[in-house]
Short mmCIF file of C-alpha atoms in Angstrom, two decimals:
data_model
loop_
_atom_site.label_atom_id
_atom_site.label_comp_id
_atom_site.label_asym_id
_atom_site.label_seq_id
_atom_site.Cartn_x
_atom_site.Cartn_y
_atom_site.Cartn_z
CA MET R 1 -51.59 -165.31 -69.67
CA THR R 2 -52.38 -167.39 -66.75
CA GLY R 3 -49.78 -167.31 -63.56
CA LEU R 4 -49.32 -171.10 -64.33
CA VAL R 5 -48.15 -169.66 -68.04
CA ALA R 6 -45.36 -167.06 -66.90
CA ALA R 7 -43.61 -167.97 -64.54
CA THR R 8 -43.05 -171.23 -66.85
CA MET R 9 -41.85 -168.29 -68.91
CA ALA R 10 -40.07 -166.16 -67.54
CA LEU R 11 -38.08 -169.80 -66.67
CA ALA R 12 -37.80 -170.98 -69.94
CA ALA R 13 -36.37 -167.29 -71.31
CA THR R 14 -33.96 -167.83 -67.51
CA SER R 15 -32.32 -171.27 -69.20
CA ILE R 16 -32.37 -169.65 -72.59
CA ALA R 17 -30.40 -166.58 -71.50
CA HIS R 18 -28.11 -169.04 -69.47
CA ALA R 19 -27.53 -170.94 -72.54
CA ALA R 20 -26.24 -167.90 -74.67
CA ALA R 21 -24.07 -167.03 -72.33
CA PRO R 22 -21.02 -168.87 -70.56
CA PRO R 23 -20.99 -167.79 -67.28
CA ALA R 24 -17.48 -166.05 -66.45
CA THR R 25 -16.67 -168.42 -63.52
CA LEU R 26 -18.74 -171.37 -63.23
CA THR R 27 -20.54 -170.14 -59.30
CA ILE R 28 -21.25 -173.74 -56.85
CA GLY R 29 -23.06 -172.48 -53.84
CA THR R 30 -22.52 -174.69 -50.28
CA LEU R 31 -22.87 -174.21 -47.07
CA TYR R 32 -20.49 -175.42 -43.95
CA ALA R 33 -20.81 -175.73 -40.54
CA SER R 34 -18.37 -173.99 -38.31
CA SER R 35 -19.09 -174.95 -34.94
CA GLY R 36 -21.66 -176.56 -33.68
CA PRO R 37 -22.48 -180.76 -33.20
CA PHE R 38 -21.67 -181.40 -37.61
CA ALA R 39 -19.41 -178.64 -37.72
CA VAL R 40 -16.29 -181.56 -37.64
CA SER R 41 -18.44 -183.91 -40.87
CA SER R 42 -19.77 -180.99 -41.87
CA GLU R 43 -15.93 -178.97 -42.31
CA GLY R 44 -14.47 -182.58 -43.80
CA GLN R 45 -17.44 -182.32 -46.77
CA TYR R 46 -16.99 -178.49 -47.03
CA HIS R 47 -12.94 -179.59 -47.32
CA GLY R 48 -13.10 -181.97 -49.23
CA LEU R 49 -15.25 -180.04 -52.11
CA GLN R 50 -13.34 -176.89 -51.93
CA PHE R 51 -10.01 -180.17 -52.95
CA TRP R 52 -12.13 -180.87 -56.04
CA ALA R 53 -11.94 -177.37 -57.53
CA ALA R 54 -8.66 -176.51 -57.12
CA GLN R 55 -8.27 -179.81 -58.85
CA VAL R 56 -10.27 -179.00 -61.42
CA ASN R 57 -9.20 -175.97 -61.32
CA LYS R 58 -5.20 -176.19 -61.96
CA THR R 59 -6.65 -177.54 -65.46
CA GLY R 60 -8.72 -174.52 -66.45
CA GLY R 61 -12.35 -175.69 -64.55
CA VAL R 62 -14.54 -177.69 -65.86
CA PHE R 63 -15.65 -178.86 -69.06
CA VAL R 64 -19.32 -177.73 -69.56
CA LYS R 65 -20.40 -179.59 -72.66
CA ALA R 66 -24.04 -176.45 -72.92
CA PHE R 67 -21.19 -174.75 -73.76
CA ASP R 68 -18.39 -176.93 -75.45
CA ARG R 69 -15.10 -174.89 -72.73
CA LYS R 70 -14.29 -175.48 -69.51
CA ILE R 71 -15.00 -172.96 -67.18
CA PRO R 72 -12.91 -171.83 -63.94
CA VAL R 73 -15.07 -173.22 -60.37
CA LYS R 74 -15.79 -171.01 -57.74
CA ILE R 75 -17.55 -171.97 -54.10
CA ILE R 76 -19.08 -169.44 -52.43
CA ALA R 77 -20.17 -170.94 -48.75
CA TYR R 78 -21.94 -169.44 -45.75
CA ASP R 79 -21.46 -170.86 -41.99
CA ASP R 80 -24.39 -172.07 -40.83
CA GLN R 81 -22.94 -173.07 -37.22
CA SER R 82 -25.24 -176.21 -37.02
CA SER R 83 -28.44 -174.41 -37.19
CA THR R 84 -31.68 -174.93 -39.72
CA SER R 85 -33.15 -171.31 -38.82
CA THR R 86 -29.67 -170.38 -40.64
CA ALA R 87 -29.04 -172.81 -42.91
CA THR R 88 -32.71 -171.45 -43.91
CA THR R 89 -31.34 -168.07 -44.78
CA LEU R 90 -28.13 -168.39 -46.35
CA TYR R 91 -29.40 -171.41 -48.48
CA ASN R 92 -32.50 -168.18 -49.58
CA GLN R 93 -29.64 -165.79 -49.89
CA LEU R 94 -27.41 -168.46 -52.73
CA ILE R 95 -31.10 -169.13 -54.29
CA THR R 96 -32.40 -165.79 -54.62
CA GLN R 97 -29.70 -162.94 -54.57
CA ASP R 98 -26.36 -165.25 -55.19
CA HIS R 99 -28.32 -166.91 -58.39
CA VAL R 100 -25.88 -169.93 -58.36
CA ASP R 101 -25.69 -172.27 -60.61
CA LEU R 102 -25.34 -175.08 -58.33
CA LEU R 103 -26.39 -175.07 -54.93
CA VAL R 104 -24.57 -177.99 -52.48
CA ALA R 105 -26.51 -179.28 -49.98
CA ASP R 106 -24.49 -178.70 -45.91
CA PHE R 107 -23.46 -181.72 -44.09
CA GLY R 108 -26.47 -184.57 -42.80
CA SER R 109 -29.63 -184.72 -43.39
CA VAL R 110 -30.59 -182.02 -40.19
CA LEU R 111 -28.92 -179.03 -43.11
CA THR R 112 -30.31 -180.84 -45.68
CA SER R 113 -33.49 -180.30 -44.84
CA VAL R 114 -34.10 -177.05 -44.84
CA ALA R 115 -32.82 -176.93 -48.52
CA ILE R 116 -34.92 -179.19 -50.15
CA PRO R 117 -38.50 -177.58 -49.78
CA LEU R 118 -35.93 -174.41 -51.18
CA ALA R 119 -34.25 -176.01 -53.76
CA GLU R 120 -37.80 -177.29 -55.43
CA GLU R 121 -39.72 -173.69 -54.75
CA HIS R 122 -37.45 -172.43 -57.24
CA HIS R 123 -36.66 -175.08 -59.11
CA MET R 124 -33.33 -175.67 -58.55
CA LEU R 125 -31.41 -178.72 -58.45
CA LEU R 126 -30.09 -179.98 -55.22
CA ILE R 127 -27.14 -181.52 -55.24
CA ASP R 128 -27.06 -183.90 -51.76
CA PRO R 129 -23.71 -185.01 -50.77
CA THR R 130 -24.77 -186.91 -47.31
CA GLY R 131 -27.87 -185.84 -46.34
CA SER R 132 -30.05 -189.19 -46.18
CA GLY R 133 -33.52 -189.38 -43.87
CA ALA R 134 -35.44 -191.59 -46.14
CA ASN R 135 -38.36 -188.99 -45.14
CA PHE R 136 -36.15 -187.33 -48.71
CA PHE R 137 -37.53 -190.14 -50.91
CA THR R 138 -41.00 -190.02 -50.80
CA ARG R 139 -41.83 -189.49 -54.48
CA LYS R 140 -40.34 -188.60 -57.76
CA THR R 141 -39.11 -185.35 -58.28
CA ASP R 142 -36.08 -182.93 -60.61
CA TYR R 143 -34.41 -181.74 -57.91
CA LEU R 144 -32.65 -183.40 -55.36
CA ALA R 145 -29.51 -185.73 -55.85
CA ASP R 146 -28.42 -187.72 -52.98
CA VAL R 147 -24.49 -188.22 -54.40
CA SER R 148 -21.92 -189.35 -51.47
CA ILE R 149 -23.90 -191.59 -49.18
CA PRO R 150 -26.82 -194.12 -49.50
CA ALA R 151 -30.38 -193.77 -48.29
CA SER R 152 -30.31 -194.60 -44.64
CA THR R 153 -32.77 -197.13 -45.80
CA VAL R 154 -29.88 -199.31 -47.18
CA TRP R 155 -27.57 -199.18 -44.70
CA PRO R 156 -29.15 -201.54 -42.13
CA VAL R 157 -29.24 -203.84 -44.36
CA PRO R 158 -26.47 -206.04 -44.20
CA LEU R 159 -26.24 -204.93 -40.91
CA GLY R 160 -29.20 -207.03 -40.87
CA HIS R 161 -28.00 -209.75 -42.68
CA PHE R 162 -24.25 -209.91 -40.57
CA ILE R 163 -26.68 -210.31 -37.39
CA SER R 164 -29.62 -212.81 -38.66
CA ASP R 165 -26.75 -215.11 -39.30
CA GLN R 166 -25.20 -214.89 -36.37
CA LYS R 167 -27.21 -218.07 -33.92
CA GLN R 168 -25.52 -216.50 -30.63
CA ILE R 169 -27.32 -214.35 -31.05
CA LYS R 170 -30.95 -214.35 -29.89
CA ARG R 171 -31.58 -211.30 -28.52
CA VAL R 172 -30.83 -207.70 -30.11
CA ALA R 173 -31.50 -203.97 -28.28
CA VAL R 174 -31.08 -201.57 -31.18
CA LEU R 175 -30.91 -197.33 -29.49
CA TYR R 176 -31.28 -194.94 -32.28
CA ASP R 177 -31.51 -190.82 -32.06
CA SER R 178 -35.21 -189.95 -33.37
CA ASN R 179 -33.83 -187.45 -36.61
CA ASP R 180 -35.36 -188.70 -39.35
CA PHE R 181 -31.86 -190.46 -40.37
CA ASP R 182 -31.34 -193.08 -37.18
CA ALA R 183 -34.64 -193.34 -36.64
CA SER R 184 -35.41 -194.37 -40.29
CA GLN R 185 -32.33 -196.73 -40.43
CA ALA R 186 -33.63 -197.81 -36.26
CA ASN R 187 -37.14 -199.11 -38.46
CA THR R 188 -35.04 -200.24 -41.76
CA LEU R 189 -33.30 -203.08 -39.30
CA LYS R 190 -35.99 -204.02 -37.01
CA SER R 191 -38.02 -205.12 -39.83
CA VAL R 192 -34.80 -207.17 -41.87
CA LEU R 193 -35.08 -208.56 -38.09
CA ALA R 194 -38.23 -209.67 -37.76
CA LYS R 195 -37.58 -211.53 -41.72
CA ALA R 196 -35.49 -214.04 -39.44
CA GLY R 197 -37.91 -214.05 -36.75
CA THR R 198 -36.27 -212.10 -34.39
CA LYS R 199 -38.24 -208.92 -32.83
CA PRO R 200 -36.41 -206.01 -30.60
CA VAL R 201 -36.13 -207.02 -26.20
CA TYR R 202 -34.66 -202.86 -26.24
CA PHE R 203 -35.88 -200.49 -28.54
CA HIS R 204 -36.19 -197.02 -27.76
CA ALA R 205 -35.56 -193.08 -29.57
CA VAL R 206 -33.95 -190.19 -28.19
CA PRO R 207 -32.96 -187.38 -28.80
CA THR R 208 -30.07 -186.09 -31.42
CA SER R 209 -28.77 -183.98 -28.72
CA GLU R 210 -28.73 -186.59 -26.39
CA THR R 211 -25.30 -185.98 -24.27
CA ASN R 212 -26.94 -188.42 -20.95
CA TYR R 213 -26.52 -192.30 -22.61
CA THR R 214 -25.54 -193.89 -18.51
CA VAL R 215 -28.41 -194.91 -17.70
CA LEU R 216 -30.07 -195.82 -20.79
CA ILE R 217 -27.26 -198.53 -20.94
CA HIS R 218 -27.81 -199.60 -17.49
CA ALA R 219 -31.67 -200.39 -18.46
CA ILE R 220 -30.83 -201.92 -22.17
CA ALA R 221 -28.61 -204.31 -19.88
CA ALA R 222 -31.01 -205.81 -17.69
CA ARG R 223 -32.42 -206.90 -21.36
CA ARG R 224 -29.72 -208.91 -21.85
CA PRO R 225 -28.93 -208.34 -24.90
CA ASP R 226 -26.64 -210.91 -27.31
CA ALA R 227 -25.77 -207.16 -29.37
CA LEU R 228 -26.21 -203.97 -28.31
CA ILE R 229 -27.21 -201.26 -31.53
CA GLU R 230 -26.28 -197.54 -31.43
CA PHE R 231 -27.96 -195.49 -33.98
CA GLY R 232 -26.11 -191.71 -34.02
CA TYR R 233 -24.09 -188.72 -35.49
CA PRO R 234 -20.64 -189.22 -33.96
CA ASP R 235 -21.76 -186.13 -31.35
CA ASN R 236 -23.89 -188.68 -30.22
CA ASP R 237 -21.01 -192.65 -30.94
CA ILE R 238 -18.67 -190.56 -29.15
CA ALA R 239 -21.62 -189.78 -25.24
CA PHE R 240 -21.97 -193.35 -25.47
CA LEU R 241 -19.12 -194.52 -25.59
CA LYS R 242 -17.77 -193.46 -22.99
CA ALA R 243 -21.01 -194.51 -21.48
CA LEU R 244 -20.34 -197.86 -22.01
CA LYS R 245 -17.11 -197.53 -20.71
CA SER R 246 -17.48 -195.82 -17.44
CA SER R 247 -20.26 -197.97 -17.36
CA GLY R 248 -17.62 -201.33 -16.66
CA LEU R 249 -20.80 -202.62 -18.01
CA HIS R 250 -19.95 -205.41 -21.19
CA PHE R 251 -22.66 -206.22 -23.57
CA ASN R 252 -20.82 -209.02 -27.14
CA MET R 253 -21.39 -206.90 -29.56
CA VAL R 254 -21.64 -202.79 -29.97
CA PHE R 255 -22.54 -201.16 -33.11
CA THR R 256 -21.32 -197.24 -34.03
CA ILE R 257 -22.57 -196.19 -36.85
CA PHE R 258 -19.24 -193.16 -36.82
CA PRO R 259 -16.12 -195.34 -36.35
CA GLY R 260 -16.09 -196.45 -40.02
CA GLN R 261 -16.49 -192.77 -41.34
CA LEU R 262 -14.35 -190.64 -38.67
CA LEU R 263 -12.06 -192.95 -37.54
CA THR R 264 -9.15 -191.08 -36.30
CA LEU R 265 -11.29 -188.68 -34.30
CA LEU R 266 -13.27 -191.35 -33.01
CA THR R 267 -10.51 -193.16 -31.71
CA LYS R 268 -8.94 -189.40 -30.03
CA ASN R 269 -12.92 -189.52 -28.73
CA VAL R 270 -12.79 -192.63 -26.64
CA GLY R 271 -9.19 -194.21 -27.17
CA ALA R 272 -7.91 -197.47 -29.56
CA LYS R 273 -8.77 -200.23 -26.50
CA SER R 274 -12.70 -198.25 -26.01
CA LEU R 275 -13.42 -199.44 -29.49
CA ALA R 276 -12.07 -202.92 -29.34
CA TYR R 277 -14.43 -205.14 -31.14
CA THR R 278 -16.45 -202.68 -32.22
CA TYR R 279 -18.37 -203.52 -35.81
CA THR R 280 -19.16 -200.37 -37.93
CA TYR R 281 -20.24 -199.70 -41.38
CA PRO R 282 -17.27 -198.91 -42.81
CA ALA R 283 -16.94 -196.69 -45.58
CA PRO R 284 -13.45 -195.16 -48.02
CA PRO R 285 -10.60 -195.06 -47.61
CA LEU R 286 -11.84 -197.70 -44.88
CA VAL R 287 -12.35 -199.39 -48.14
CA SER R 288 -11.38 -199.28 -51.76
CA TYR R 289 -12.69 -199.20 -54.51
CA LYS R 290 -9.81 -199.99 -57.41
CA THR R 291 -11.46 -199.63 -60.48
CA VAL R 292 -13.63 -196.35 -61.32
CA SER R 293 -15.57 -194.87 -64.89
CA TYR R 294 -14.66 -191.13 -63.59
CA GLY R 295 -12.34 -189.27 -60.96
CA LEU R 296 -9.14 -190.09 -59.11
CA ASN R 297 -10.08 -193.78 -57.27
CA THR R 298 -9.77 -195.09 -53.13
CA ALA R 299 -5.92 -195.15 -53.69
CA ASP R 300 -5.08 -192.20 -55.63
CA PHE R 301 -7.40 -189.49 -53.75
CA VAL R 302 -6.54 -190.36 -50.37
CA ASP R 303 -2.66 -190.11 -51.61
CA THR R 304 -3.45 -187.01 -54.05
CA PHE R 305 -4.97 -185.38 -50.74
CA LYS R 306 -2.09 -186.20 -48.30
CA SER R 307 -0.19 -184.47 -50.82
CA ALA R 308 -2.61 -181.19 -51.47
CA GLU R 309 -3.57 -181.26 -47.72
CA HIS R 310 -0.45 -182.70 -45.43
CA ARG R 311 -3.28 -185.88 -43.39
CA SER R 312 -5.01 -188.31 -43.90
CA PRO R 313 -8.68 -187.89 -45.89
CA ASN R 314 -12.24 -189.37 -43.94
CA PHE R 315 -14.35 -190.32 -45.74
CA LEU R 316 -16.60 -187.06 -45.66
CA ASP R 317 -13.38 -185.21 -47.59
CA ALA R 318 -14.13 -188.12 -49.92
CA ALA R 319 -17.72 -187.64 -49.38
CA GLY R 320 -17.65 -183.28 -50.70
CA TYR R 321 -14.60 -184.43 -53.36
CA ASN R 322 -16.81 -187.03 -55.07
CA THR R 323 -19.70 -184.74 -55.32
CA GLY R 324 -17.56 -182.44 -57.38
CA ILE R 325 -16.47 -185.08 -59.07
CA VAL R 326 -20.73 -186.52 -59.47
CA MET R 327 -21.00 -182.84 -60.73
CA GLN R 328 -18.17 -182.61 -63.11
CA ASP R 329 -19.46 -185.42 -64.72
CA MET R 330 -23.11 -184.05 -65.26
CA LEU R 331 -21.91 -180.92 -66.47
CA GLY R 332 -19.53 -182.43 -69.40
CA THR R 333 -22.67 -184.83 -69.98
CA ALA R 334 -25.82 -182.15 -69.70
CA PRO R 335 -26.65 -181.23 -73.65
CA LYS R 336 -27.51 -178.26 -72.71
CA PHE R 337 -27.27 -175.51 -69.00
CA THR R 338 -30.34 -176.18 -67.34
CA GLN R 339 -31.10 -177.55 -63.80
CA LEU R 340 -33.79 -179.80 -65.36
CA ASP R 341 -30.62 -180.22 -68.14
CA PHE R 342 -28.41 -181.35 -64.98
CA HIS R 343 -30.66 -183.77 -63.43
CA ALA R 344 -31.23 -185.77 -66.73
CA ALA R 345 -27.96 -186.58 -67.07
CA LEU R 346 -27.23 -186.88 -63.44
CA MET R 347 -29.62 -189.85 -64.36
CA ASP R 348 -28.62 -191.20 -67.39
CA MET R 349 -24.69 -191.75 -65.55
CA SER R 350 -27.28 -193.69 -62.63
CA GLY R 351 -25.90 -197.25 -62.72
CA HIS R 352 -23.55 -196.52 -64.91
CA THR R 353 -21.00 -194.40 -63.24
CA LYS R 354 -18.15 -196.09 -60.53
CA THR R 355 -16.60 -193.64 -58.86
CA LEU R 356 -14.29 -193.33 -55.63
CA LEU R 357 -17.24 -194.72 -53.11
CA GLY R 358 -18.20 -196.82 -55.22
CA PRO R 359 -21.07 -197.48 -58.09
CA PHE R 360 -23.36 -194.03 -58.22
CA LYS R 361 -26.74 -195.93 -58.77
CA LEU R 362 -29.72 -192.50 -58.41
CA ASN R 363 -33.57 -193.38 -58.34
CA ALA R 364 -36.43 -190.83 -59.09
CA GLU R 365 -36.93 -190.56 -56.03
CA GLY R 366 -33.55 -188.77 -54.90
CA ALA R 367 -31.63 -191.30 -53.56
CA GLN R 368 -28.51 -193.18 -53.88
CA LEU R 369 -29.37 -197.24 -53.24
CA GLY R 370 -25.64 -197.49 -54.90
CA GLN R 371 -22.41 -196.51 -52.60
CA PRO R 372 -23.36 -199.87 -50.44
CA PHE R 373 -21.52 -200.39 -46.99
CA PRO R 374 -20.26 -203.52 -45.60
CA VAL R 375 -19.84 -204.79 -42.07
CA ALA R 376 -16.40 -204.42 -40.02
CA GLN R 377 -15.30 -204.92 -36.82
CA LEU R 378 -12.74 -203.42 -35.35
CA VAL R 379 -10.40 -206.01 -34.27
CA PRO R 380 -6.96 -205.26 -31.93
CA SER R 381 -3.78 -204.18 -33.02
CA GLY R 382 -0.37 -203.48 -31.72
CA ALA R 383 -1.69 -199.64 -30.11
CA THR R 384 -4.73 -199.34 -31.96
CA ASN R 385 -6.57 -201.25 -34.29
CA LYS R 386 -7.37 -202.69 -37.35
CA LEU R 387 -11.01 -202.42 -39.90
CA VAL R 388 -11.59 -206.75 -40.38
CA VAL R 389 -14.76 -206.43 -42.64
CA VAL R 390 -17.31 -209.06 -41.68
CA TYR R 391 -19.61 -208.65 -44.06
CA PRO R 392 -21.25 -209.97 -46.45
CA LYS R 393 -19.68 -212.67 -46.90
CA GLU R 394 -17.50 -211.90 -50.52
CA LYS R 395 -16.39 -209.24 -49.57
CA ALA R 396 -14.97 -210.44 -46.10
CA THR R 397 -11.57 -209.76 -45.25
CA GLY R 398 -11.43 -211.97 -41.11
CA LYS R 399 -14.27 -214.14 -39.44
CA PRO R 400 -16.09 -212.05 -36.58
CA VAL R 401 -15.17 -212.02 -32.95
CA TYR R 402 -17.91 -212.80 -30.97
CA PRO R 403 -18.50 -213.20 -28.33
CA ALA R 404 -16.40 -209.55 -27.49
CA PRO R 405 -13.53 -210.81 -24.98
CA LYS R 406 -13.52 -208.94 -21.91
CA SER R 407 -11.04 -206.52 -21.54
#
């Protein structure tokens, strides 16, 4: 008997054993970061997943079609402290020692990147809430599913079209982190702009750990751009916007990613005045989906979350909840309790499912192509800013203010 045949038979035996004996609890293994650069986003995503688990356990658990019964959910979670080396060890522990039924990645592309090869090695389907780096989705796989955020190459397409439609914008500056999440967005934007005949006058990468943007902003100003695009993680956006404020320089258009996901955090750290007229990708619950095919719609999620958690949810809370909803739908339709059947169920859901984050559309490489982000601008409203969707036209709630007024 060859090693390959033996391994295949062992895997099949494991699957049969699972199918024959319903677990007392459905174990979901995941990681979160209580410290480090990804802590705020990671904890939000984790809280959203916990909220979902609490909701389903109130009703007796999640329905698992393979066993024709509800099974209570148990989350096994470890703290990776935003470290990829720690995350590697802990993902391996979840798979090989805890033998979890479902594996959910931590927040973002950096902490998800180390889980992908481990999941494939152990034939586990990796449920990927927010790891959207383009390099993850380069070949067909049965062991990766991006469920709560579009692939990073999808994000800047509307932004590129919006910029191209603005006749006053001829010169574009792009500053981005060198990680795959941000670099892939920068390159996609560059490609979209090129199709409209625009070549960035500034296109520069910085380390993800970058905290000092002052010299960079002055260098960008010397190129006299009509629009300045900064792609980073929340800590980068905060440092960039603080440096921009301190510089006293003015740009007619400034775009950053995370005001649309973590508006309260950005406002707290940067101030409403500094965020005024900034463009961003608005994500639920800042934008809403009324009609869903599974779970709570965006407005009902906000109300239910507020009642249970006594605070307003942000996008990462919604992404964690959505991850639970997607797994719930998957378990309710997969005919067998195997990782391959789970993946097949997700593919069957693709194109036919709408959640609080929008349409769910998964490709064969595991990338999420639904849940698109429009382009919005933060416009002063009293002491704060209101969010105005400016692109695409069919979703617009107002017109862009360009050039941004000088404060």
